[in-house]
Short mmCIF file of C-alpha atoms in Angstrom, two decimals:
data_model
loop_
_atom_site.label_atom_id
_atom_site.label_comp_id
_atom_site.label_asym_id
_atom_site.label_seq_id
_atom_site.Cartn_x
_atom_site.Cartn_y
_atom_site.Cartn_z
CA MET A 844 0.00 0.00 0.00
CA ASP A 845 1.27 3.48 -0.85
CA GLU A 846 2.19 5.53 2.19
CA GLY A 847 -0.54 8.09 2.83
CA LYS A 848 -3.02 6.36 0.50
CA PRO A 849 -6.34 5.39 2.14
CA ALA A 850 -7.17 1.70 2.36
CA TYR A 851 -10.89 2.59 2.20
CA LYS A 852 -12.81 5.03 0.03
CA ARG A 853 -15.99 5.18 2.14
CA VAL A 854 -16.31 4.50 5.87
CA LEU A 855 -18.90 4.63 8.62
CA LEU A 856 -17.60 5.83 11.99
CA LYS A 857 -19.60 4.57 14.98
CA LEU A 858 -19.31 6.96 17.92
CA SER A 859 -20.85 6.25 21.30
CA GLY A 860 -22.47 9.13 23.15
CA GLU A 861 -19.72 8.73 25.76
CA ALA A 862 -17.22 9.85 23.10
CA LEU A 863 -18.51 13.39 23.64
CA LEU A 864 -18.19 13.28 27.43
CA GLY A 865 -14.54 14.25 27.66
CA ASP A 866 -13.85 14.71 31.36
CA LEU A 867 -17.46 15.51 32.22
CA PRO A 868 -19.65 13.11 34.26
CA HIS A 869 -22.51 13.61 31.78
CA GLY A 870 -23.53 15.87 28.91
CA ILE A 871 -21.36 17.20 26.07
CA ASP A 872 -17.77 18.43 26.30
CA PHE A 873 -17.59 20.79 23.31
CA LYS A 874 -13.77 20.79 23.37
CA LYS A 875 -13.88 17.01 22.94
CA ALA A 876 -16.36 17.40 20.08
CA ARG A 877 -13.95 19.81 18.36
CA GLN A 878 -11.07 17.37 18.85
CA ILE A 879 -13.07 14.58 17.20
CA ALA A 880 -14.06 16.98 14.41
CA ARG A 881 -10.40 17.79 13.72
CA GLU A 882 -9.61 14.08 13.40
CA ILE A 883 -12.52 13.60 11.00
CA LYS A 884 -11.27 16.54 8.93
CA GLN A 885 -7.90 14.80 8.55
CA VAL A 886 -9.76 11.86 7.04
CA ARG A 887 -11.87 14.01 4.71
CA ASP A 888 -8.67 15.72 3.56
CA LEU A 889 -7.53 12.28 2.31
CA GLY A 890 -10.60 12.22 0.04
CA VAL A 891 -12.44 9.58 2.07
CA ASP A 892 -16.26 9.66 2.24
CA VAL A 893 -17.32 9.76 5.90
CA ALA A 894 -20.62 8.95 7.56
CA ILE A 895 -21.08 8.88 11.34
CA MET A 896 -23.58 7.07 13.53
CA ILE A 897 -23.77 8.73 16.96
CA GLY A 898 -25.13 7.23 20.18
CA GLY A 899 -26.77 9.02 23.10
CA GLY A 900 -25.46 7.33 26.26
CA ASN A 901 -23.89 10.53 27.61
CA ILE A 902 -27.40 11.99 27.94
CA PHE A 903 -29.75 9.04 28.40
CA ARG A 904 -29.66 5.27 28.06
CA GLY A 905 -32.86 3.38 27.34
CA SER A 906 -31.66 0.47 29.48
CA ARG A 907 -31.36 2.80 32.47
CA GLY A 908 -34.94 3.94 32.01
CA VAL A 909 -36.11 0.31 31.90
CA GLU A 910 -34.22 -0.44 35.14
CA GLU A 911 -36.16 2.41 36.76
CA GLY A 912 -39.50 1.00 35.62
CA MET A 913 -40.09 2.78 32.31
CA ASP A 914 -41.79 1.14 29.38
CA ARG A 915 -39.02 -0.18 27.08
CA ALA A 916 -40.29 1.55 23.94
CA SER A 917 -40.66 4.92 25.72
CA ALA A 918 -37.19 4.64 27.23
CA ASP A 919 -35.67 3.76 23.86
CA TYR A 920 -37.34 6.74 22.17
CA ILE A 921 -35.80 9.08 24.76
CA GLY A 922 -32.42 7.52 24.00
CA LEU A 923 -32.95 8.01 20.26
CA LEU A 924 -33.79 11.69 20.77
CA ALA A 925 -30.63 12.06 22.85
CA THR A 926 -28.62 11.02 19.79
CA VAL A 927 -30.15 13.93 17.85
CA ILE A 928 -28.85 16.36 20.48
CA ASN A 929 -25.38 14.83 20.13
CA GLY A 930 -25.67 15.01 16.36
CA ILE A 931 -26.39 18.74 16.47
CA ALA A 932 -23.35 19.30 18.70
CA LEU A 933 -21.10 17.22 16.43
CA GLN A 934 -22.42 18.99 13.32
CA ASP A 935 -21.54 22.35 14.86
CA ALA A 936 -18.02 21.13 15.69
CA LEU A 937 -17.46 19.71 12.19
CA GLU A 938 -18.65 22.88 10.49
CA LYS A 939 -16.34 24.98 12.68
CA GLU A 940 -13.53 22.89 11.13
CA GLY A 941 -14.73 23.92 7.67
CA LEU A 942 -16.51 20.69 6.72
CA ASN A 943 -19.82 20.51 4.87
CA THR A 944 -22.27 18.32 6.75
CA ARG A 945 -25.77 16.91 6.68
CA LEU A 946 -27.59 15.92 9.86
CA VAL A 947 -29.95 13.01 9.22
CA SER A 948 -32.59 11.73 11.64
CA ALA A 949 -34.54 8.47 11.40
CA ILE A 950 -37.27 10.21 13.43
CA GLU A 951 -38.80 13.06 11.46
CA ILE A 952 -37.64 16.43 12.86
CA ARG A 953 -37.59 18.53 9.71
CA SER A 954 -36.65 21.82 11.36
CA VAL A 955 -33.46 20.21 12.72
CA ALA A 956 -32.47 17.32 10.45
CA GLU A 957 -33.37 15.84 7.11
CA PRO A 958 -35.01 12.40 6.82
CA PHE A 959 -33.09 9.36 5.60
CA VAL A 960 -33.52 9.02 1.85
CA ARG A 961 -30.87 6.65 0.57
CA ARG A 962 -30.30 8.18 -2.86
CA ARG A 963 -30.07 11.66 -1.37
CA ILE A 964 -27.51 10.48 1.19
CA LEU A 965 -25.40 8.84 -1.52
CA ARG A 966 -25.44 12.14 -3.44
CA HIS A 967 -24.32 14.05 -0.34
CA LEU A 968 -21.39 11.65 0.06
CA GLU A 969 -20.44 12.02 -3.60
CA LYS A 970 -20.29 15.79 -3.03
CA GLY A 971 -17.91 15.36 -0.08
CA ARG A 972 -20.39 16.11 2.70
CA VAL A 973 -19.99 14.41 6.07
CA ILE A 974 -23.19 12.61 7.06
CA ILE A 975 -24.25 12.41 10.72
CA PHE A 976 -26.86 9.72 11.30
CA THR A 977 -29.02 10.15 14.40
CA ALA A 978 -32.05 8.47 16.01
CA GLY A 979 -30.73 5.03 15.12
CA LEU A 980 -33.29 3.32 12.90
CA GLY A 981 -36.14 5.33 14.41
CA SER A 982 -37.52 2.27 16.21
CA PRO A 983 -37.18 0.99 19.79
CA TYR A 984 -35.47 -2.34 20.52
CA PHE A 985 -32.71 -1.68 17.96
CA THR A 986 -29.32 -0.44 19.16
CA THR A 987 -27.28 2.23 17.40
CA ASP A 988 -24.76 -0.58 16.68
CA THR A 989 -27.34 -2.37 14.55
CA ALA A 990 -28.36 0.95 13.00
CA ALA A 991 -24.71 1.69 12.16
CA VAL A 992 -24.30 -1.62 10.32
CA LEU A 993 -27.54 -1.23 8.37
CA ARG A 994 -26.71 2.33 7.31
CA ALA A 995 -23.15 1.27 6.40
CA LEU A 996 -24.56 -1.41 4.10
CA GLU A 997 -27.07 1.01 2.57
CA ILE A 998 -24.41 3.60 1.71
CA LYS A 999 -21.92 0.92 0.55
CA ALA A 1000 -19.32 1.70 3.21
CA GLU A 1001 -16.28 -0.56 3.02
CA VAL A 1002 -15.64 -0.74 6.76
CA ILE A 1003 -17.13 0.23 10.12
CA LEU A 1004 -14.76 2.10 12.44
CA LYS A 1005 -15.96 1.52 15.99
CA ALA A 1006 -14.39 4.14 18.24
CA THR A 1007 -14.23 3.10 21.91
CA LYS A 1008 -12.29 3.87 25.10
CA VAL A 1009 -10.15 0.70 24.81
CA ASP A 1010 -7.60 -0.17 22.13
CA GLY A 1011 -9.35 -3.17 20.61
CA VAL A 1012 -11.21 -6.39 21.36
CA TYR A 1013 -10.15 -8.36 24.44
CA THR A 1014 -11.00 -11.77 25.90
CA ALA A 1015 -12.73 -9.86 28.73
CA ASP A 1016 -13.24 -6.25 29.77
CA PRO A 1017 -9.66 -4.95 30.28
CA MET A 1018 -11.00 -2.19 32.57
CA VAL A 1019 -12.21 -4.92 34.94
CA GLU A 1020 -9.89 -7.91 34.38
CA SER A 1021 -6.17 -7.13 34.30
CA GLY A 1022 -5.41 -10.53 32.74
CA ALA A 1023 -7.54 -9.91 29.63
CA THR A 1024 -5.64 -10.37 26.38
CA LYS A 1025 -6.13 -8.41 23.17
CA PHE A 1026 -6.88 -9.81 19.72
CA ASP A 1027 -5.07 -8.23 16.75
CA SER A 1028 -7.73 -9.79 14.54
CA ILE A 1029 -10.73 -12.05 15.09
CA LYS A 1030 -13.48 -13.71 13.05
CA PHE A 1031 -17.15 -12.73 13.32
CA LEU A 1032 -18.04 -16.30 14.33
CA GLU A 1033 -15.52 -16.24 17.19
CA VAL A 1034 -17.02 -12.97 18.46
CA LEU A 1035 -20.48 -14.59 18.50
CA GLN A 1036 -19.31 -17.88 20.01
CA GLN A 1037 -17.29 -16.20 22.77
CA GLU A 1038 -20.01 -13.57 23.34
CA LEU A 1039 -17.46 -10.77 23.16
CA LYS A 1040 -18.88 -7.28 23.62
CA VAL A 1041 -17.87 -5.80 20.27
CA MET A 1042 -21.39 -4.97 19.07
CA ASP A 1043 -24.70 -6.62 19.77
CA SER A 1044 -25.28 -10.03 18.15
CA THR A 1045 -27.69 -8.64 15.53
CA ALA A 1046 -25.08 -6.15 14.33
CA ILE A 1047 -22.29 -8.76 14.25
CA THR A 1048 -24.49 -11.21 12.34
CA LEU A 1049 -25.37 -8.52 9.78
CA CYS A 1050 -21.66 -7.78 9.29
CA LYS A 1051 -20.85 -11.48 8.98
CA ASP A 1052 -23.61 -12.14 6.44
CA ASN A 1053 -22.51 -9.16 4.32
CA ASN A 1054 -18.74 -9.47 4.80
CA LEU A 1055 -18.47 -5.97 6.28
CA PRO A 1056 -15.33 -5.64 8.44
CA ILE A 1057 -15.17 -3.74 11.74
CA ILE A 1058 -12.09 -2.04 13.17
CA VAL A 1059 -12.31 -1.45 16.93
CA PHE A 1060 -9.87 1.14 18.28
CA ASN A 1061 -9.26 3.69 21.02
CA LEU A 1062 -10.70 7.08 20.09
CA ASN A 1063 -8.71 8.80 22.83
CA VAL A 1064 -5.38 8.23 21.03
CA PRO A 1065 -4.91 11.15 18.60
CA GLY A 1066 -4.57 10.08 14.97
CA ASN A 1067 -6.14 6.63 15.38
CA ILE A 1068 -9.02 7.31 12.98
CA ARG A 1069 -6.55 8.33 10.26
CA LYS A 1070 -4.30 5.33 10.98
CA ALA A 1071 -7.24 2.93 10.68
CA ILE A 1072 -8.24 4.42 7.33
CA LEU A 1073 -4.66 4.27 6.03
CA GLY A 1074 -4.65 0.54 6.84
CA GLU A 1075 -2.07 0.85 9.60
CA LYS A 1076 -2.12 -1.58 12.51
CA VAL A 1077 -4.46 -0.12 15.06
CA GLY A 1078 -6.91 -1.79 17.43
CA THR A 1079 -8.57 -5.06 16.39
CA LYS A 1080 -9.97 -6.02 12.99
CA VAL A 1081 -13.11 -8.16 13.02
CA SER A 1082 -13.71 -9.83 9.67
#
């Protein structure tokens, strides 16, 4: 591979809501959002088409609502709307870095975001606009992981970049078990069989059935998004 030449032409970046926390206990750290935006700009400058699926866990998690007695569907809808808030914040940060963006919501909120229309999204990508997908698939019971995979397939992304707070996939949670060992690469079937927490099983199965690789890496290491897109060794590749 030529040095500095992207290994992928079109990618989908999966960001958890916690990615926007920074050092805050909850909410949005706008300095962190700007830092992420700068890293995404480095990727766009390589000529790579970028779409992002953002979560909402820094504001509200549906599972937490259920634990406190909420109806599952209602709790999930609150979580989906939280992703729209994060999407607006990320859009602002990206545009301050000089990028053209489109905020897309699977729940209709026309005054804030445009609806998902596949052909329109493909045209935005062709014109170099960064797409921010919010509200998951617009339905409860589906995680933003599953939504990320489905959108990646619809826009013909070549890889999913899953940005996390650890540097790859481990045999167990390295934040809890000091003896956990990291995989440099792993098969989809092994992830399912070992019940590793890469993405939920629906998302992993969709990737497996459609041969869509996932690269799991630490977002908090500057330059990791660019390294992953250049094909450098970073994190864990699931394929």
